[in-house]
Short mmCIF file of C-alpha atoms and ligand atoms in Angstrom, two decimals:
data_model
loop_
_atom_site.label_atom_id
_atom_site.label_comp_id
_atom_site.label_asym_id
_atom_site.label_seq_id
_atom_site.Cartn_x
_atom_site.Cartn_y
_atom_site.Cartn_z
CA MET A 104 -14.85 -47.33 -44.99
CA THR A 105 -15.30 -47.36 -41.34
CA SER A 106 -16.46 -44.77 -39.52
CA PRO A 107 -14.61 -42.39 -37.25
CA GLN A 108 -14.04 -43.71 -33.50
CA LEU A 109 -15.57 -41.82 -30.65
CA SER A 110 -12.82 -40.93 -28.11
CA PRO A 111 -12.82 -42.97 -24.63
CA ASN A 112 -13.44 -39.61 -22.97
CA ASP A 113 -16.59 -39.00 -24.71
CA ILE A 114 -17.86 -42.78 -24.31
CA ARG A 115 -17.07 -42.21 -20.41
CA THR A 116 -19.22 -38.85 -20.53
CA LEU A 117 -22.31 -40.74 -22.53
CA PHE A 118 -22.02 -43.30 -19.86
CA SER A 119 -21.55 -41.19 -16.74
CA ARG A 120 -24.75 -39.23 -17.89
CA ALA A 121 -26.74 -42.38 -18.62
CA MET A 122 -25.77 -43.70 -15.04
CA SER A 123 -26.70 -40.48 -13.66
CA GLU A 124 -30.28 -40.37 -15.50
CA MET A 125 -30.89 -44.00 -14.56
CA TYR A 126 -29.99 -43.62 -10.87
CA ARG A 127 -32.30 -40.15 -10.62
CA ASP A 128 -35.10 -42.30 -11.67
CA GLU A 129 -34.60 -44.97 -9.52
CA VAL A 130 -33.48 -43.25 -6.35
CA PRO A 131 -35.48 -39.94 -6.22
CA ALA A 132 -33.31 -38.50 -3.15
CA TYR A 133 -30.44 -38.62 -5.68
CA GLY A 134 -32.13 -36.08 -7.63
CA THR A 135 -32.89 -33.69 -4.79
CA LEU A 136 -29.17 -33.94 -3.60
CA LEU A 137 -28.08 -32.90 -7.21
CA ASP A 138 -30.26 -29.90 -7.10
CA LEU A 139 -29.27 -29.01 -3.69
CA VAL A 140 -25.38 -29.52 -4.59
CA ALA A 141 -26.08 -27.24 -8.08
CA GLU A 142 -27.76 -24.52 -5.95
CA LEU A 143 -25.26 -24.32 -3.32
CA ASN A 144 -22.38 -24.61 -6.01
CA GLY A 145 -23.97 -21.78 -7.80
CA LYS A 146 -24.08 -19.75 -4.65
CA THR A 147 -20.43 -20.45 -3.44
CA LEU A 148 -19.13 -19.39 -7.00
CA ALA A 149 -21.14 -16.05 -6.89
CA GLY A 150 -20.16 -15.15 -3.59
CA HIS A 151 -16.32 -15.92 -4.08
CA PRO A 152 -15.22 -14.32 -7.81
CA GLU A 153 -11.60 -15.07 -7.42
CA GLU A 154 -12.25 -18.70 -6.63
CA LYS A 155 -14.50 -18.91 -9.49
CA ALA A 156 -11.64 -17.21 -11.78
CA ARG A 157 -9.34 -19.74 -10.36
CA LEU A 158 -11.29 -22.70 -10.94
CA ALA A 159 -11.96 -21.32 -14.55
CA SER A 160 -8.53 -20.83 -15.37
CA LEU A 161 -7.33 -24.39 -14.36
CA GLY A 162 -10.39 -25.84 -16.42
CA GLU A 163 -12.04 -27.20 -13.38
CA LEU A 164 -15.29 -25.17 -13.52
CA GLU A 165 -16.71 -26.99 -16.73
CA ARG A 166 -16.19 -30.34 -15.16
CA LEU A 167 -17.67 -29.50 -11.77
CA SER A 168 -21.42 -30.03 -12.71
CA GLU A 169 -20.49 -33.14 -14.81
CA GLU A 170 -18.49 -34.69 -11.88
CA ARG A 171 -19.58 -37.44 -9.91
CA HIS A 172 -18.24 -40.95 -8.75
CA GLY A 173 -20.14 -44.36 -8.37
CA ALA A 174 -19.49 -47.51 -6.48
CA ILE A 175 -20.44 -51.15 -7.05
CA ARG A 176 -19.51 -54.35 -5.62
CA LEU A 177 -18.32 -57.36 -7.26
CA GLY A 178 -18.69 -61.43 -6.28
CA THR A 179 -15.97 -63.02 -8.27
CA ALA A 180 -12.68 -62.89 -9.82
CA ALA A 181 -13.91 -63.07 -13.23
CA GLU A 182 -16.54 -60.35 -12.81
CA LEU A 183 -13.91 -57.90 -11.80
CA ALA A 184 -11.35 -59.06 -14.54
CA THR A 185 -14.15 -58.60 -17.30
CA MET A 186 -15.07 -54.92 -15.43
CA ARG A 187 -11.58 -53.82 -15.91
CA GLN A 188 -11.88 -54.49 -19.59
CA LEU A 189 -15.38 -52.61 -19.46
CA PHE A 190 -14.07 -49.66 -17.86
CA ALA A 191 -10.84 -49.56 -20.41
CA VAL A 192 -13.29 -48.93 -23.24
CA MET A 193 -14.02 -45.64 -21.56
CA GLY A 194 -10.37 -44.78 -20.59
CA MET A 195 -10.97 -45.88 -17.06
CA TYR A 196 -8.11 -47.68 -15.06
CA PRO A 197 -7.53 -49.13 -11.64
CA VAL A 198 -5.79 -46.86 -9.25
CA GLY A 199 -5.03 -47.52 -5.87
CA TYR A 200 -5.71 -50.79 -3.38
CA TYR A 201 -8.05 -50.20 -0.71
CA ASP A 202 -8.10 -52.68 2.33
CA LEU A 203 -11.48 -52.41 4.16
CA SER A 204 -11.30 -55.83 6.18
CA VAL A 205 -9.53 -53.41 8.77
CA ALA A 206 -12.94 -51.87 9.24
CA GLY A 207 -15.02 -55.02 9.34
CA VAL A 208 -16.16 -54.96 6.00
CA PRO A 209 -15.40 -58.08 3.90
CA VAL A 210 -14.29 -56.47 0.61
CA HIS A 211 -10.98 -55.10 -1.06
CA SER A 212 -11.19 -52.12 -3.58
CA THR A 213 -9.95 -49.94 -6.10
CA ALA A 214 -11.08 -47.33 -7.99
CA PHE A 215 -11.50 -47.27 -11.90
CA ARG A 216 -10.80 -43.64 -13.26
CA PRO A 217 -8.87 -41.50 -16.16
CA LEU A 218 -5.43 -41.08 -15.61
CA GLU A 219 -4.13 -38.17 -17.51
CA ASP A 220 -4.70 -34.57 -16.92
CA ALA A 221 -6.61 -33.87 -20.24
CA ALA A 222 -8.88 -37.03 -19.69
CA LEU A 223 -9.54 -36.04 -16.19
CA ARG A 224 -10.49 -32.33 -17.31
CA ALA A 225 -12.67 -33.67 -19.94
CA ASN A 226 -14.50 -36.12 -17.37
CA PRO A 227 -13.08 -37.10 -14.27
CA PHE A 228 -15.79 -40.03 -13.75
CA ARG A 229 -14.70 -42.80 -11.21
CA VAL A 230 -16.16 -46.08 -9.93
CA PHE A 231 -15.25 -47.42 -6.77
CA THR A 232 -14.93 -51.09 -6.96
CA SER A 233 -15.04 -53.63 -4.42
CA LEU A 234 -14.52 -57.35 -4.70
CA LEU A 235 -16.30 -59.47 -1.77
CA ARG A 236 -13.83 -61.72 0.15
CA LEU A 237 -15.61 -64.62 0.60
CA ASP A 238 -12.08 -66.03 2.19
CA LEU A 239 -13.20 -63.76 5.17
CA ILE A 240 -16.36 -65.78 5.99
CA ALA A 241 -15.91 -68.69 8.61
CA ASP A 242 -18.71 -70.49 8.08
CA GLU A 243 -17.61 -73.02 4.95
CA THR A 244 -20.99 -74.32 3.91
CA LEU A 245 -22.32 -70.88 3.69
CA ARG A 246 -19.22 -69.74 1.75
CA ALA A 247 -19.63 -73.02 -0.71
CA ASP A 248 -23.08 -71.97 -1.23
CA ALA A 249 -22.46 -68.35 -1.92
CA GLU A 250 -19.75 -69.39 -4.52
CA ALA A 251 -22.33 -71.51 -6.14
CA VAL A 252 -25.15 -68.65 -6.41
CA LEU A 253 -22.34 -66.51 -8.00
CA ALA A 254 -20.97 -69.37 -10.40
CA GLN A 255 -24.40 -69.18 -11.69
CA ARG A 256 -24.57 -65.58 -12.78
CA GLN A 257 -23.65 -63.39 -15.60
CA ILE A 258 -23.73 -60.05 -14.58
CA PHE A 259 -22.75 -58.73 -18.45
CA THR A 260 -24.97 -58.83 -21.71
CA PRO A 261 -23.83 -60.78 -24.62
CA GLY A 262 -23.84 -57.24 -26.66
CA CYS A 263 -21.51 -55.71 -23.85
CA LEU A 264 -19.19 -58.61 -24.11
CA ARG A 265 -19.31 -58.47 -28.14
CA LEU A 266 -18.47 -54.63 -27.89
CA ILE A 267 -15.68 -54.84 -25.51
CA GLU A 268 -14.03 -57.21 -27.72
CA LYS A 269 -14.59 -55.26 -30.88
CA ALA A 270 -12.98 -52.23 -28.71
CA GLU A 271 -10.20 -54.01 -28.02
CA THR A 272 -9.56 -55.71 -31.26
CA GLU A 273 -10.16 -52.38 -33.09
CA GLY A 274 -8.61 -50.03 -30.63
CA GLY A 275 -11.97 -48.28 -30.01
CA LEU A 276 -15.66 -47.88 -30.98
CA SER A 277 -17.73 -45.95 -33.59
CA ALA A 278 -20.45 -43.45 -32.25
CA GLU A 279 -22.82 -45.90 -33.17
CA ASP A 280 -21.30 -48.85 -31.42
CA ALA A 281 -20.46 -46.63 -28.43
CA ARG A 282 -24.15 -45.70 -28.10
CA SER A 283 -25.01 -49.69 -27.87
CA PHE A 284 -22.03 -50.24 -25.52
CA VAL A 285 -23.32 -47.56 -23.27
CA ALA A 286 -26.85 -49.01 -23.32
CA GLU A 287 -25.65 -52.63 -22.74
CA ALA A 288 -23.18 -51.73 -20.22
CA LEU A 289 -25.95 -49.97 -18.26
CA GLU A 290 -27.96 -53.21 -17.78
CA THR A 291 -25.21 -54.34 -15.52
CA PHE A 292 -25.64 -51.78 -12.82
CA ARG A 293 -29.21 -51.64 -12.90
CA TRP A 294 -31.45 -52.28 -10.00
CA HIS A 295 -33.27 -55.77 -9.98
CA THR A 296 -36.31 -55.91 -7.80
CA ARG A 297 -36.47 -59.98 -8.06
CA ALA A 298 -33.71 -61.60 -5.94
CA ASN A 299 -31.58 -64.41 -7.30
CA VAL A 300 -32.05 -66.57 -4.41
CA ASP A 301 -34.94 -67.50 -2.00
CA HIS A 302 -35.86 -65.85 1.16
CA ARG A 303 -34.26 -68.31 3.59
CA MET A 304 -30.69 -68.33 1.58
CA TYR A 305 -31.03 -64.25 1.87
CA ARG A 306 -31.20 -64.71 5.35
CA ARG A 307 -28.39 -67.00 5.85
CA LEU A 308 -26.45 -64.45 3.73
CA HIS A 309 -27.76 -61.38 5.32
CA ASP A 310 -26.84 -62.82 9.21
CA ALA A 311 -23.20 -63.45 7.94
CA HIS A 312 -22.89 -59.99 6.72
CA ARG A 313 -25.40 -57.64 5.10
CA LEU A 314 -22.64 -56.96 2.45
CA ILE A 315 -22.66 -60.39 1.37
CA ALA A 316 -26.24 -60.75 0.89
CA ASP A 317 -26.14 -57.42 -1.42
CA VAL A 318 -23.58 -59.01 -3.60
CA VAL A 319 -24.65 -62.72 -3.53
CA ALA A 320 -28.56 -62.05 -3.58
CA PHE A 321 -28.82 -60.38 -6.86
CA LYS A 322 -28.51 -60.63 -10.42
CA GLY A 323 -25.77 -57.77 -10.84
CA PRO A 324 -23.79 -55.34 -8.98
CA HIS A 325 -26.36 -52.57 -8.81
CA ILE A 326 -24.71 -49.05 -8.33
CA ASN A 327 -25.11 -48.50 -5.01
CA HIS A 328 -24.57 -44.54 -4.97
CA LEU A 329 -23.63 -41.82 -7.05
CA THR A 330 -21.68 -38.82 -5.82
CA PRO A 331 -21.43 -35.24 -6.89
CA ARG A 332 -18.81 -33.07 -6.06
CA THR A 333 -19.71 -30.02 -3.99
CA LEU A 334 -17.85 -26.74 -3.25
CA ASP A 335 -19.16 -26.66 0.34
CA ILE A 336 -20.09 -29.63 1.90
CA ASP A 337 -20.83 -28.19 5.40
CA ALA A 338 -23.53 -26.31 4.01
CA VAL A 339 -24.79 -29.35 2.01
CA GLN A 340 -24.89 -31.45 5.20
CA ARG A 341 -26.55 -28.20 7.23
CA MET A 342 -29.51 -28.18 4.27
CA MET A 343 -29.93 -31.90 3.67
CA PRO A 344 -32.73 -31.90 6.58
CA GLU A 345 -34.26 -29.15 5.13
CA LYS A 346 -34.77 -30.92 1.80
CA GLY A 347 -36.09 -34.05 3.56
CA VAL A 348 -32.84 -36.03 3.56
CA ALA A 349 -31.26 -37.09 6.73
CA PRO A 350 -27.39 -37.03 6.58
CA LYS A 351 -24.93 -39.44 8.38
CA ALA A 352 -23.64 -38.25 11.76
CA VAL A 353 -20.34 -36.74 10.73
CA ILE A 354 -18.68 -35.56 7.69
CA GLU A 355 -15.91 -38.11 6.82
CA GLY A 356 -12.30 -36.99 6.23
CA PRO A 357 -10.29 -33.92 7.23
CA PRO A 358 -11.96 -30.89 8.90
CA ALA A 359 -13.07 -27.61 6.89
CA ARG A 360 -9.76 -25.42 6.16
CA ARG A 361 -8.57 -22.77 4.30
CA VAL A 362 -6.90 -24.79 1.72
CA PRO A 363 -9.24 -28.10 1.42
CA ILE A 364 -6.74 -31.54 1.20
CA LEU A 365 -7.91 -34.78 0.11
CA LEU A 366 -11.66 -35.62 0.46
CA ARG A 367 -14.46 -34.90 2.56
CA GLN A 368 -17.90 -37.04 2.19
CA THR A 369 -21.08 -37.27 3.78
CA SER A 370 -24.23 -39.63 2.81
CA PHE A 371 -27.44 -40.09 3.31
CA LYS A 372 -28.70 -43.48 4.70
CA ALA A 373 -29.67 -46.30 2.48
CA LEU A 374 -33.26 -46.75 1.54
CA GLU A 375 -35.21 -50.15 2.54
CA GLU A 376 -36.48 -51.21 -0.95
CA PRO A 377 -39.20 -53.97 -1.83
CA VAL A 378 -37.62 -57.11 -3.31
CA ASP A 379 -39.44 -60.42 -4.56
CA PHE A 380 -37.56 -63.55 -3.26
CA ILE A 381 -38.62 -66.41 -5.36
CA THR A 382 -39.34 -69.48 -3.06
CA ASP A 383 -40.63 -72.80 -4.39
CA GLY A 384 -41.70 -70.78 -7.78
CA THR A 385 -43.80 -68.52 -6.14
CA ASN A 386 -42.94 -64.71 -5.29
CA GLU A 387 -42.22 -63.87 -1.81
CA PRO A 388 -42.14 -60.03 -0.90
CA GLY A 389 -39.49 -58.77 1.02
CA SER A 390 -36.97 -55.90 1.27
CA HIS A 391 -33.32 -54.89 1.12
CA THR A 392 -31.31 -52.04 2.18
CA ALA A 393 -28.45 -51.07 -0.01
CA ARG A 394 -28.63 -47.98 -1.94
CA PHE A 395 -28.00 -44.28 -0.86
CA GLY A 396 -26.61 -40.95 -1.70
CA GLU A 397 -23.46 -39.27 -1.12
CA ILE A 398 -21.36 -36.10 -1.46
CA GLU A 399 -18.09 -34.91 -1.56
CA GLN A 400 -15.91 -31.83 -1.54
CA ARG A 401 -12.20 -32.59 -3.15
CA GLY A 402 -8.95 -30.78 -2.05
CA MET A 403 -5.40 -31.23 -2.76
CA ALA A 404 -3.74 -34.14 -3.17
CA LEU A 405 -1.00 -35.00 -0.77
CA THR A 406 2.40 -36.56 -1.12
CA PRO A 407 3.44 -39.77 0.82
CA LYS A 408 4.43 -37.26 3.44
CA GLY A 409 1.41 -35.43 3.71
CA GLN A 410 -0.74 -38.29 3.62
CA ALA A 411 1.30 -40.15 6.60
CA LEU A 412 0.73 -36.61 8.35
CA TYR A 413 -3.12 -36.77 7.64
CA ASP A 414 -3.00 -40.47 8.77
CA ARG A 415 -1.34 -39.82 11.93
CA LEU A 416 -3.76 -36.96 12.77
CA LEU A 417 -6.88 -38.72 12.04
CA GLY A 418 -5.54 -41.57 13.97
CA GLU A 419 -5.09 -39.34 17.14
CA THR A 420 -8.49 -37.66 16.45
CA ARG A 421 -10.21 -41.32 16.56
CA ALA A 422 -8.21 -42.42 19.44
CA ALA A 423 -9.46 -39.44 21.55
CA ILE A 424 -13.08 -39.82 20.21
CA THR A 425 -14.93 -42.27 18.03
CA PRO A 426 -17.79 -40.99 16.33
CA ALA A 427 -21.02 -42.52 17.42
CA PRO A 428 -23.47 -43.47 14.61
CA ASP A 429 -26.23 -42.02 16.25
CA GLY A 430 -24.78 -38.61 16.13
CA SER A 431 -24.80 -38.04 19.89
CA ASN A 432 -21.02 -36.87 19.48
CA ALA A 433 -20.74 -35.44 16.30
CA ALA A 434 -20.24 -31.75 17.51
CA ALA A 435 -17.34 -33.09 20.03
CA TYR A 436 -15.90 -35.08 17.47
CA MET A 437 -15.82 -32.39 14.78
CA ALA A 438 -14.23 -30.09 17.48
CA LYS A 439 -11.62 -32.65 18.22
CA LEU A 440 -10.80 -33.09 14.50
CA GLN A 441 -10.55 -29.33 14.12
CA GLU A 442 -8.25 -28.96 17.21
CA ILE A 443 -5.82 -31.86 16.18
CA PHE A 444 -5.43 -30.75 12.64
CA ALA A 445 -4.31 -27.50 13.71
CA ALA A 446 -1.05 -29.07 13.43
CA PHE A 447 -1.43 -29.60 9.65
CA PRO A 448 -0.05 -26.13 7.80
CA ASP A 449 -3.00 -24.30 6.36
CA ASP A 450 -1.18 -22.17 4.02
CA PRO A 451 -0.69 -23.02 0.01
CA GLU A 452 2.92 -21.81 -0.10
CA GLN A 453 3.70 -23.47 3.32
CA LEU A 454 2.17 -26.64 2.33
CA ARG A 455 4.25 -26.46 -1.24
CA LYS A 456 7.63 -25.87 0.76
CA ASP A 457 6.96 -28.45 3.34
CA GLY A 458 6.46 -30.84 0.65
CA LEU A 459 2.95 -32.25 1.86
CA GLY A 460 1.01 -31.42 -1.50
CA TYR A 461 1.09 -31.86 -5.18
CA PHE A 462 1.19 -28.59 -7.26
CA ARG A 463 0.70 -27.78 -10.98
CA TYR A 464 3.11 -25.14 -12.08
CA SER A 465 2.39 -22.74 -14.96
CA VAL A 466 3.60 -19.49 -16.12
CA THR A 467 2.17 -16.06 -14.81
CA GLY A 468 2.93 -14.05 -18.03
CA LYS A 469 5.56 -11.91 -16.35
CA PRO A 470 8.29 -11.60 -18.79
CA ALA A 471 11.33 -13.51 -17.91
CA SER A 472 15.11 -13.13 -18.63
CA ALA A 473 17.70 -15.69 -19.87
CA ALA A 474 19.30 -15.96 -16.23
CA ASP A 475 15.85 -16.70 -14.93
CA VAL A 476 15.60 -20.05 -16.86
CA THR A 477 18.23 -21.47 -14.65
CA ARG A 478 16.67 -20.70 -11.20
CA ASP A 479 14.90 -23.23 -9.24
CA ALA A 480 10.79 -23.72 -8.94
CA ASP A 481 11.01 -21.68 -5.42
CA ALA A 482 13.00 -18.94 -6.79
CA LEU A 483 10.84 -18.50 -9.71
CA ILE A 484 7.65 -18.65 -7.81
CA ALA A 485 9.32 -15.90 -5.38
CA ALA A 486 10.14 -13.61 -8.48
CA GLY A 487 6.36 -13.88 -9.84
CA LEU A 488 7.34 -15.87 -12.96
CA LEU A 489 5.65 -19.08 -11.87
CA ARG A 490 2.85 -19.92 -9.86
CA ALA A 491 1.59 -23.21 -8.45
CA ASP A 492 -1.80 -24.52 -7.91
CA PRO A 493 -2.99 -27.14 -5.54
CA ILE A 494 -3.58 -30.62 -7.75
CA VAL A 495 -7.16 -32.04 -7.02
CA TYR A 496 -7.17 -35.45 -5.19
CA GLU A 497 -8.81 -37.83 -7.72
CA ASP A 498 -8.70 -40.91 -5.42
CA PHE A 499 -10.48 -42.13 -2.27
CA LEU A 500 -9.85 -42.67 1.55
CA PRO A 501 -10.18 -46.32 3.29
CA VAL A 502 -11.28 -44.86 6.51
CA SER A 503 -13.81 -42.57 4.92
CA ALA A 504 -14.71 -45.45 2.56
CA ALA A 505 -15.21 -47.52 5.80
CA GLY A 506 -17.23 -44.92 7.38
CA ILE A 507 -19.57 -44.47 4.51
CA PHE A 508 -20.27 -48.61 4.12
CA GLN A 509 -20.64 -48.57 8.15
CA SER A 510 -23.13 -45.80 8.18
CA ASN A 511 -25.27 -47.79 5.45
CA LEU A 512 -24.70 -51.24 6.75
CA GLY A 513 -26.26 -50.22 10.05
CA ASP A 514 -24.61 -50.50 13.51
CA ASP A 515 -25.52 -54.37 13.71
CA ALA A 516 -23.33 -55.08 10.97
CA ALA A 517 -19.92 -53.66 12.61
CA GLN A 518 -17.86 -56.73 12.65
CA THR A 519 -14.14 -57.72 12.90
CA PHE A 520 -12.31 -59.57 10.39
CA GLY A 521 -9.03 -58.46 11.79
CA ALA A 522 -6.91 -56.36 9.00
CA THR A 523 -5.83 -58.89 6.43
CA PRO A 524 -5.01 -56.77 3.33
CA ASN A 525 -4.38 -59.10 0.28
CA ARG A 526 -3.33 -57.11 -2.83
CA ASP A 527 -1.78 -60.07 -4.61
CA MET A 528 -5.07 -61.88 -4.35
CA PHE A 529 -6.86 -58.88 -5.77
CA GLU A 530 -4.48 -57.95 -8.43
CA THR A 531 -4.66 -61.84 -9.54
CA ALA A 532 -8.36 -61.39 -9.70
CA LEU A 533 -8.10 -58.02 -11.55
CA GLY A 534 -5.59 -59.57 -14.05
CA ALA A 535 -3.59 -56.45 -13.75
CA ARG A 536 -1.19 -54.51 -11.21
CA VAL A 537 -3.25 -51.37 -9.73
CA ILE A 538 -1.68 -48.25 -10.77
CA ASP A 539 0.07 -45.94 -7.78
CA LEU A 540 -1.84 -42.99 -7.21
CA HIS A 541 1.20 -41.07 -6.00
CA HIS A 542 2.91 -41.81 -9.24
CA CYS A 543 0.21 -40.30 -11.15
CA TYR A 544 0.03 -37.00 -9.09
CA ALA A 545 4.04 -36.95 -9.16
CA GLU A 546 3.86 -37.22 -12.98
CA ILE A 547 1.35 -34.61 -13.44
CA GLU A 548 3.54 -32.22 -11.23
CA ALA A 549 6.82 -32.87 -12.86
CA ALA A 550 5.35 -32.56 -16.40
CA SER A 551 3.74 -28.96 -15.47
CA LEU A 552 7.02 -27.68 -14.29
CA ALA A 553 8.86 -28.98 -17.51
CA ARG A 554 6.20 -27.42 -19.53
CA ALA A 555 6.48 -24.17 -17.30
CA ARG A 556 9.88 -24.14 -17.65
CA SER A 557 10.07 -24.72 -21.51
CA GLU A 558 7.64 -21.80 -21.75
CA LEU A 559 9.97 -19.39 -19.79
CA GLY A 560 12.98 -20.51 -21.96
CA ARG A 561 11.05 -19.59 -25.36
CA SER A 562 9.51 -16.19 -23.63
CA ALA A 563 13.31 -15.31 -22.28
CA ALA A 564 15.00 -15.95 -26.04
CA ALA A 565 12.16 -14.28 -27.90
C1 OOG B 246 -18.26 -48.02 -1.42
C2 OOG B 246 -18.16 -46.91 -0.18
C3 OOG B 246 -16.95 -46.36 -0.59
C4 OOG B 246 -16.52 -43.88 -0.84
O1 OOG B 246 -16.85 -42.79 -1.73
O2 OOG B 246 -15.45 -43.79 -0.14
C5 OOG B 246 -17.06 -45.11 -1.21
C6 OOG B 246 -19.37 -48.72 -1.29
O3 OOG B 246 -20.51 -48.78 -0.30
O4 OOG B 246 -19.86 -49.78 -2.03
O5 OOG B 246 -17.75 -45.02 -2.32
NI1 NI B 247 -18.66 -43.17 -2.62
#
């Protein structure tokens, strides 16, 4: 008799909780942020009963306190390919391709996340996963040395690899195996206080780009931040200093709006942490700056048309004023952002009619007649038979991600490589195609409309 398998959703929840506990222990400021976010989410919900009821009816309330994303940076194609297999055990798949070379960061990325509605509702845990691009490093000797160091390391435990294989051949894991899998997988994301290289090598890597040192000089891809979801990011940004945590200068993403869109994010600066370098067999104390904390507020997913409008308005804002890392023009930047984004409709029905966002359709419960069933969605909404709620954006934004990278790498690290997206190279390393994010939302929208229609049909026939 084999024991019943634990669902990938449950394995993901175990893993996300274990990761959060580990990071809370390792980076105490993350715990402070979690408490602040929980406190402010509680206040927001208490002050807005309709919003609370709406979130509850969409099944978003329960997931809120569980919700977070993390980020890791990998060194080799083989690491990325195995990481894909590891995340698949937890029902997480690569969605989207993000090129960060545009922003002077030598990586390209995807996000591993659940795909289906039910899985997202169960636990939307995501991991923003970057692959270092040594092909962007001009110094050939350094590139070869970095490759040699990376070729020596094994970031997965033997137990983890064995359980990935077992999950693949048996189509899942028992509860007992799932618990061992989570414990083994956690080892890959743990912080190591001892570097993989000597101090001289670390300096060479660091001088080429701090990110290169962060990936190459360590035994594994330590989780570099975990991000809870807030309902009021402006309040978190305001309150962070009161809790002794210094936020980055500006909130990335769109401005505050009546109907939130996409994703707004802020972070606190990376910590300088003690690290031991092993030089000629002896410990040499030093430090490394990589791990930080981030908070995000999620809004409606945008269609390609909506995303294009967002990109254009953000581009206009940044052409007019570039946020200075020291925060000296933060107020002027936020004011400009608000002013330029006045051109983005801010009414749910307008956004839907203009085809700017993705919506989830459902029946209101009002009785329908047989004739209603043939009417189009707009007419059914106008007649009060259907309702449409914005679908939450589950992905990331490359300009924001670059801003988060930059604020944590320090201004000295701002370099230019020139935009050289290379999705083919990324997908070859991954061993799979990345999933198109618009496809995910369009499918959820279409399925919700089809379901709502068939419910209307049934109620009309009854
Ligand atoms: C990832 C930065 C991107 C986000 O939320 O946009 C990111 C990193 O620093 O490794 O996490
Ligand atoms: Ni992040």
